[in-house]
Amino acid sequence: MRTRFAPSPTGDLHLGGAWTALASWVLARARGGRVVLRVEDLDPPRVVAGSAARVAEDLTWLGLDWDEGPDVGGPFAPYTQSERAERYAAAVDALDALGLVYPCDCSRKDIARAASAPHAGEELRYPGTCRDAPRGRAMKREPALRLRVPTDARVGFDDGARGRLDQDVARDVGDFVLRRADGVYAYQLAVAVDDAHMQITHVVRAVDLLASTPRQLLLLRLLGMHEPSYVHVPLVLDADGRRLAKRAPRETVRALREAGVTPAQILGRLAQGLGLRDTDEPATAAEIARDAESREIAWTRDDWRAPSTWE
Ligand code: GLU
């Protein structure tokens, strides 16, 4: 078993990040597997300098370690997406050789968001404007590259927390971006290629990325690459029941640490929220993994509200 934690270095680790990191870490550690840390820094304007190192520090403080990653290396290095462009280019070339890629010079606004993971509510169906435009025509601007999604692209999979799911990618999403006009590879392509290349067996992430999974699986199936299993855990909400914003400094691991909260207090509560333990008593990462060894992991489907106080 191989799992990964794939933070975007756009700010400090917040509780939602710690939650998915704990879930993927425990799954691997309870089953004798390996943990990969991958830094998803594809979108230059969103990257905050120094944040990848701070996130790694916060994970270490929590007691969540990794076997492969930017700092320790490993058989699938590099583990930082901005250093992996050759692999993404090769995947686009392979799809192009199948006749599945076309240039698109539609407006930037539509295309801009392609490099970031589209968290809930950001979906947009591309109507296929450039799909059948003649090859070699004059472009209005530097084009993006899109996948020509096959019309029979119904993609089904068994989610480890949510059961059988499927989606008609052509109908619901349309031809999605593989590479933006500025040359940045899209989140969907990069993540699918990296998970396959790094031989991730279980992608554990929050449910707001569930809608991306059929696209990633479609790419892997078209490329004939290894398919991981997926586990989509629920969201962490703030004490008022709203989605955690990256900007909310109160819910960062660092802020809790500075306020004197211990790793065991944080992990104990997260573990209960995830369905890994019956109590929310403080527990170290190792204790949580040990408990999970002897039980069937039944991931919760309920969003978890971060407590307003930690004593
Ligand atoms: N880097 C993405 C994010 O932080 C997560 C990608 C994933 O788990 O697939 O939103």
Tab-separated table of C-alpha atoms and ligand atoms in Angstrom:
chain	number	residue	atom	x	y	z
A	1	MET	CA	0.000	0.000	0.000
A	2	ARG	CA	1.204	3.477	-0.920
A	3	THR	CA	-0.594	6.695	-0.010
A	4	ARG	CA	0.304	10.319	-0.534
A	5	PHE	CA	-0.294	13.722	0.926
A	6	ALA	CA	-0.209	16.390	-1.785
A	7	PRO	CA	-0.409	19.888	-0.333
A	8	SER	CA	-0.406	22.983	-2.505
A	9	PRO	CA	2.106	25.349	-0.877
A	10	THR	CA	-0.285	28.278	-0.841
A	11	GLY	CA	-0.256	28.936	2.905
A	12	ASP	CA	0.149	27.278	6.278
A	13	LEU	CA	-1.241	23.815	6.972
A	14	HIS	CA	-4.789	24.155	8.241
A	15	LEU	CA	-6.913	21.589	10.005
A	16	GLY	CA	-8.403	20.381	6.719
A	17	GLY	CA	-4.899	19.616	5.477
A	18	ALA	CA	-3.956	17.910	8.729
A	19	TRP	CA	-7.151	15.842	8.463
A	20	THR	CA	-6.402	14.440	5.007
A	21	ALA	CA	-2.729	14.044	5.889
A	22	LEU	CA	-3.689	12.010	8.968
A	23	ALA	CA	-6.159	9.893	6.991
A	24	SER	CA	-3.628	8.962	4.303
A	25	TRP	CA	-0.842	8.473	6.834
A	26	VAL	CA	-2.898	6.167	9.064
A	27	LEU	CA	-4.134	4.091	6.155
A	28	ALA	CA	-0.567	3.388	5.049
A	29	ARG	CA	0.941	2.977	8.514
A	30	ALA	CA	-1.820	0.668	9.777
A	31	ARG	CA	-1.280	-1.623	6.791
A	32	GLY	CA	2.525	-1.582	6.626
A	33	GLY	CA	2.559	0.760	3.621
A	34	ARG	CA	4.566	3.770	2.522
A	35	VAL	CA	3.719	7.447	2.651
A	36	VAL	CA	4.668	9.927	-0.058
A	37	LEU	CA	4.780	13.707	0.331
A	38	ARG	CA	4.283	15.529	-2.965
A	39	VAL	CA	4.377	19.302	-3.263
A	40	GLU	CA	1.806	20.614	-5.756
A	41	ASP	CA	3.267	23.961	-6.715
A	42	LEU	CA	2.165	24.108	-10.347
A	43	ASP	CA	0.416	27.456	-10.280
A	44	PRO	CA	3.167	30.065	-9.747
A	45	PRO	CA	0.957	33.019	-8.717
A	46	ARG	CA	-0.657	31.002	-5.918
A	47	VAL	CA	2.538	29.625	-4.432
A	48	VAL	CA	3.649	31.299	-1.208
A	49	ALA	CA	7.426	31.286	-0.762
A	50	GLY	CA	8.520	29.125	2.146
A	51	SER	CA	5.133	27.534	2.618
A	52	ALA	CA	6.147	24.031	1.462
A	53	ALA	CA	8.834	23.954	4.163
A	54	ARG	CA	6.423	25.269	6.788
A	55	VAL	CA	3.822	22.639	5.894
A	56	ALA	CA	6.483	19.917	6.165
A	57	GLU	CA	7.507	21.300	9.555
A	58	ASP	CA	3.912	21.287	10.790
A	59	LEU	CA	3.402	17.698	9.648
A	60	THR	CA	6.567	16.693	11.468
A	61	TRP	CA	5.432	18.509	14.592
A	62	LEU	CA	2.167	16.554	14.422
A	63	GLY	CA	4.168	13.311	14.181
A	64	LEU	CA	3.178	12.499	10.596
A	65	ASP	CA	6.255	11.369	8.682
A	66	TRP	CA	6.867	10.282	5.092
A	67	ASP	CA	9.109	7.788	3.360
A	68	GLU	CA	9.492	9.649	0.084
A	69	GLY	CA	9.314	13.356	-0.581
A	70	PRO	CA	11.186	16.441	-1.758
A	71	ASP	CA	13.534	16.415	1.241
A	72	VAL	CA	14.248	12.672	1.502
A	73	GLY	CA	14.015	11.727	-2.187
A	74	GLY	CA	12.888	8.276	-3.260
A	75	PRO	CA	12.498	6.086	-6.339
A	76	PHE	CA	10.039	8.428	-8.067
A	77	ALA	CA	11.831	11.745	-7.514
A	78	PRO	CA	11.393	14.607	-8.028
A	79	TYR	CA	8.463	14.978	-5.613
A	80	THR	CA	7.782	18.619	-6.453
A	81	GLN	CA	5.414	19.145	-9.360
A	82	SER	CA	7.179	22.172	-10.811
A	83	GLU	CA	10.158	19.859	-11.446
A	84	ARG	CA	8.100	17.205	-13.240
A	85	ALA	CA	7.059	19.029	-16.422
A	86	GLU	CA	8.728	16.452	-18.689
A	87	ARG	CA	6.383	13.753	-17.476
A	88	TYR	CA	3.328	15.895	-18.069
A	89	ALA	CA	4.587	16.812	-21.545
A	90	ALA	CA	5.088	13.133	-22.358
A	91	ALA	CA	1.521	12.360	-21.268
A	92	VAL	CA	0.122	15.155	-23.442
A	93	ASP	CA	2.194	13.878	-26.381
A	94	ALA	CA	0.872	10.358	-25.849
A	95	LEU	CA	-2.718	11.636	-25.828
A	96	ASP	CA	-1.989	13.765	-28.886
A	97	ALA	CA	-0.692	10.703	-30.716
A	98	LEU	CA	-4.114	9.160	-30.079
A	99	GLY	CA	-5.774	12.204	-31.679
A	100	LEU	CA	-7.163	13.304	-28.317
A	101	VAL	CA	-5.639	16.784	-27.918
A	102	TYR	CA	-6.604	20.063	-29.571
A	103	PRO	CA	-5.589	23.699	-29.161
A	104	CYS	CA	-8.143	26.120	-27.759
A	105	ASP	CA	-7.886	29.909	-27.867
A	106	CYS	CA	-11.030	30.649	-25.913
A	107	SER	CA	-10.713	33.428	-23.349
A	108	ARG	CA	-8.289	33.125	-20.485
A	109	LYS	CA	-10.834	33.427	-17.721
A	110	ASP	CA	-12.283	30.081	-18.680
A	111	ILE	CA	-8.892	28.454	-18.787
A	112	ALA	CA	-7.108	30.172	-15.918
A	113	ARG	CA	-8.280	27.949	-13.123
A	114	ALA	CA	-7.081	24.725	-14.727
A	115	ALA	CA	-3.883	24.461	-12.693
A	116	SER	CA	-5.511	24.459	-9.280
A	117	ALA	CA	-7.569	21.667	-7.832
A	118	PRO	CA	-11.185	22.729	-8.382
A	119	HIS	CA	-12.660	22.609	-4.933
A	120	ALA	CA	-16.449	22.356	-4.607
A	121	GLY	CA	-18.605	24.685	-6.606
A	122	GLU	CA	-15.990	25.713	-9.176
A	123	GLU	CA	-16.997	23.395	-11.994
A	124	LEU	CA	-17.690	24.683	-15.436
A	125	ARG	CA	-18.598	22.751	-18.586
A	126	TYR	CA	-16.655	23.660	-21.706
A	127	PRO	CA	-19.057	23.818	-24.652
A	128	GLY	CA	-16.522	22.514	-27.180
A	129	THR	CA	-16.071	25.760	-29.126
A	130	CYS	CA	-12.626	24.874	-30.531
A	131	ARG	CA	-13.122	21.114	-30.799
A	132	ASP	CA	-13.746	20.926	-34.518
A	133	ALA	CA	-11.978	24.104	-35.613
A	134	PRO	CA	-9.605	23.419	-38.514
A	135	ARG	CA	-6.029	22.522	-37.553
A	136	GLY	CA	-3.521	25.201	-38.460
A	137	ARG	CA	-5.992	28.099	-38.245
A	138	ALA	CA	-4.800	31.456	-36.924
A	139	MET	CA	-5.102	31.600	-33.139
A	140	LYS	CA	-6.536	34.661	-31.388
A	141	ARG	CA	-3.985	34.145	-28.602
A	142	GLU	CA	-1.571	31.520	-27.303
A	143	PRO	CA	-3.772	28.420	-27.081
A	144	ALA	CA	-4.434	26.069	-24.201
A	145	LEU	CA	-4.544	22.349	-24.940
A	146	ARG	CA	-7.732	20.392	-24.260
A	147	LEU	CA	-8.583	16.740	-24.130
A	148	ARG	CA	-11.054	15.594	-26.762
A	149	VAL	CA	-13.212	13.668	-24.311
A	150	PRO	CA	-14.643	10.573	-26.006
A	151	THR	CA	-18.445	10.623	-26.160
A	152	ASP	CA	-18.655	7.244	-24.420
A	153	ALA	CA	-16.599	8.488	-21.471
A	154	ARG	CA	-18.694	7.151	-18.643
A	155	VAL	CA	-16.226	6.545	-15.831
A	156	GLY	CA	-17.139	4.382	-12.843
A	157	PHE	CA	-15.148	3.575	-9.724
A	158	ASP	CA	-15.595	2.310	-6.163
A	159	ASP	CA	-14.810	4.977	-3.629
A	160	GLY	CA	-13.435	3.627	-0.355
A	161	ALA	CA	-15.689	5.893	1.706
A	162	ARG	CA	-18.667	6.525	-0.588
A	163	GLY	CA	-19.183	3.351	-2.590
A	164	ARG	CA	-19.893	3.020	-6.309
A	165	LEU	CA	-19.863	6.278	-8.271
A	166	ASP	CA	-19.834	7.142	-11.925
A	167	GLN	CA	-19.893	10.138	-14.203
A	168	ASP	CA	-20.416	10.900	-17.869
A	169	VAL	CA	-17.389	13.139	-18.334
A	170	ALA	CA	-18.388	14.278	-21.839
A	171	ARG	CA	-21.800	15.412	-20.655
A	172	ASP	CA	-20.918	16.827	-17.240
A	173	VAL	CA	-17.466	18.327	-17.794
A	174	GLY	CA	-16.725	18.415	-21.501
A	175	ASP	CA	-13.287	18.770	-23.033
A	176	PHE	CA	-11.104	19.801	-20.127
A	177	VAL	CA	-7.767	21.622	-20.146
A	178	LEU	CA	-4.520	19.648	-20.091
A	179	ARG	CA	-2.152	22.580	-20.416
A	180	ARG	CA	-2.962	26.221	-19.947
A	181	ALA	CA	-2.104	28.916	-22.454
A	182	ASP	CA	0.787	30.020	-20.213
A	183	GLY	CA	2.280	26.538	-20.455
A	184	VAL	CA	1.305	25.442	-16.942
A	185	TYR	CA	0.015	21.873	-16.845
A	186	ALA	CA	-3.458	21.412	-15.454
A	187	TYR	CA	-4.086	19.965	-12.019
A	188	GLN	CA	-6.115	17.048	-13.458
A	189	LEU	CA	-3.310	15.916	-15.732
A	190	ALA	CA	-0.461	16.443	-13.273
A	191	VAL	CA	-2.169	14.646	-10.392
A	192	ALA	CA	-3.274	11.690	-12.503
A	193	VAL	CA	0.189	11.255	-14.019
A	194	ASP	CA	1.951	11.643	-10.668
A	195	ASP	CA	-0.324	9.258	-8.781
A	196	ALA	CA	0.215	6.640	-11.477
A	197	HIS	CA	3.959	7.168	-11.786
A	198	MET	CA	4.465	7.185	-8.011
A	199	GLN	CA	2.475	3.940	-7.815
A	200	ILE	CA	0.049	5.375	-5.313
A	201	THR	CA	-2.392	2.613	-4.428
A	202	HIS	CA	-4.835	4.751	-2.399
A	203	VAL	CA	-5.536	8.411	-3.052
A	204	VAL	CA	-6.982	9.780	0.179
A	205	ARG	CA	-8.318	13.338	-0.075
A	206	ALA	CA	-11.323	15.430	0.827
A	207	VAL	CA	-14.680	15.027	-0.840
A	208	ASP	CA	-14.496	18.438	-2.498
A	209	LEU	CA	-12.169	16.806	-5.039
A	210	LEU	CA	-14.514	13.898	-5.718
A	211	ALA	CA	-15.749	15.522	-8.929
A	212	SER	CA	-12.186	15.468	-10.276
A	213	THR	CA	-11.752	11.715	-9.931
A	214	PRO	CA	-13.588	10.634	-13.102
A	215	ARG	CA	-11.430	13.025	-15.139
A	216	GLN	CA	-8.257	11.663	-13.577
A	217	LEU	CA	-9.359	8.072	-14.121
A	218	LEU	CA	-10.339	8.835	-17.707
A	219	LEU	CA	-6.839	10.180	-18.371
A	220	LEU	CA	-5.242	7.127	-16.787
A	221	ARG	CA	-7.440	4.779	-18.798
A	222	LEU	CA	-6.682	6.593	-22.059
A	223	LEU	CA	-2.962	6.522	-21.238
A	224	GLY	CA	-3.063	2.891	-20.110
A	225	MET	CA	-1.531	3.875	-16.771
A	226	HIS	CA	-1.902	2.363	-13.311
A	227	GLU	CA	-5.170	3.329	-11.547
A	228	PRO	CA	-5.183	3.962	-7.804
A	229	SER	CA	-8.158	3.383	-5.537
A	230	TYR	CA	-9.774	6.501	-4.115
A	231	VAL	CA	-11.015	7.371	-0.633
A	232	HIS	CA	-12.815	10.699	-0.311
A	233	VAL	CA	-13.099	11.771	3.302
A	234	PRO	CA	-15.535	14.516	4.348
A	235	LEU	CA	-14.662	18.144	4.882
A	236	VAL	CA	-13.478	19.961	7.951
A	237	LEU	CA	-15.681	22.941	8.773
A	238	ASP	CA	-14.876	25.802	11.084
A	239	ALA	CA	-16.626	26.134	14.433
A	240	ASP	CA	-19.454	28.022	12.705
A	241	GLY	CA	-20.014	25.248	10.179
A	242	ARG	CA	-18.406	26.978	7.204
A	243	ARG	CA	-15.806	25.476	4.897
A	244	LEU	CA	-12.305	26.225	6.159
A	245	ALA	CA	-10.795	29.022	4.186
A	246	LYS	CA	-7.062	28.863	3.609
A	247	ARG	CA	-6.927	32.413	4.898
A	248	ALA	CA	-8.441	31.531	8.273
A	249	PRO	CA	-5.351	31.691	10.480
A	250	ARG	CA	-7.218	30.534	13.566
A	251	GLU	CA	-7.569	27.067	12.124
A	252	THR	CA	-3.951	26.576	11.135
A	253	VAL	CA	-1.887	23.967	12.916
A	254	ARG	CA	0.682	26.655	13.651
A	255	ALA	CA	-1.821	28.908	15.386
A	256	LEU	CA	-3.013	26.007	17.527
A	257	ARG	CA	0.565	25.124	18.348
A	258	GLU	CA	1.305	28.696	19.360
A	259	ALA	CA	-1.792	28.663	21.543
A	260	GLY	CA	-0.353	25.679	23.432
A	261	VAL	CA	-2.446	22.883	21.896
A	262	THR	CA	-0.495	19.613	21.626
A	263	PRO	CA	-0.173	17.308	18.595
A	264	ALA	CA	-1.946	14.535	20.527
A	265	GLN	CA	-4.893	16.811	21.271
A	266	ILE	CA	-5.248	17.721	17.609
A	267	LEU	CA	-4.739	14.198	16.272
A	268	GLY	CA	-7.049	12.613	18.841
A	269	ARG	CA	-9.893	14.837	17.791
A	270	LEU	CA	-9.236	14.481	14.080
A	271	ALA	CA	-9.019	10.708	14.437
A	272	GLN	CA	-12.401	10.502	16.079
A	273	GLY	CA	-13.882	12.807	13.448
A	274	LEU	CA	-12.539	10.570	10.681
A	275	GLY	CA	-13.972	7.409	12.250
A	276	LEU	CA	-10.539	6.038	13.211
A	277	ARG	CA	-11.181	6.030	16.966
A	278	ASP	CA	-14.177	5.947	19.229
A	279	THR	CA	-13.007	8.674	21.591
A	280	ASP	CA	-11.454	12.074	21.027
A	281	GLU	CA	-8.897	11.600	23.800
A	282	PRO	CA	-5.417	12.891	22.939
A	283	ALA	CA	-3.494	10.260	20.991
A	284	THR	CA	-0.187	10.210	19.165
A	285	ALA	CA	0.022	9.367	15.493
A	286	ALA	CA	1.613	6.018	16.390
A	287	GLU	CA	-1.215	5.156	18.798
A	288	ILE	CA	-3.827	5.990	16.184
A	289	ALA	CA	-2.084	3.813	13.606
A	290	ARG	CA	-1.757	0.970	16.101
A	291	ASP	CA	-5.467	1.074	16.914
A	292	ALA	CA	-6.349	1.163	13.217
A	293	GLU	CA	-4.280	-1.979	12.583
A	294	SER	CA	-6.797	-4.144	14.348
A	295	ARG	CA	-9.980	-2.669	12.983
A	296	GLU	CA	-11.741	-2.308	9.710
A	297	ILE	CA	-11.462	1.375	8.864
A	298	ALA	CA	-14.966	2.745	8.420
A	299	TRP	CA	-14.496	6.274	7.144
A	300	THR	CA	-17.148	8.668	8.268
A	301	ARG	CA	-19.300	10.455	5.713
A	302	ASP	CA	-20.090	13.382	7.960
A	303	ASP	CA	-18.348	16.708	7.676
A	304	TRP	CA	-16.462	17.511	10.866
A	305	ARG	CA	-16.734	20.762	12.724
A	306	ALA	CA	-13.519	21.969	14.295
A	307	PRO	CA	-13.957	22.680	17.992
A	308	SER	CA	-13.982	26.287	19.116
A	309	THR	CA	-11.849	25.451	22.163
A	310	TRP	CA	-9.218	22.797	22.635
A	311	GLU	CA	-8.824	22.258	26.340
B	1	GLU	N1	-2.905	19.817	-4.126
B	1	GLU	C1	-4.316	19.680	-4.021
B	1	GLU	C2	-4.826	20.653	-2.980
B	1	GLU	O1	-4.113	20.989	-2.057
B	1	GLU	C3	-4.762	18.281	-3.601
B	1	GLU	C4	-4.706	17.373	-4.726
B	1	GLU	C5	-5.200	15.968	-4.457
B	1	GLU	O2	-5.197	15.487	-3.326
B	1	GLU	O3	-5.521	15.347	-5.457
B	1	GLU	O4	-5.939	21.078	-3.096
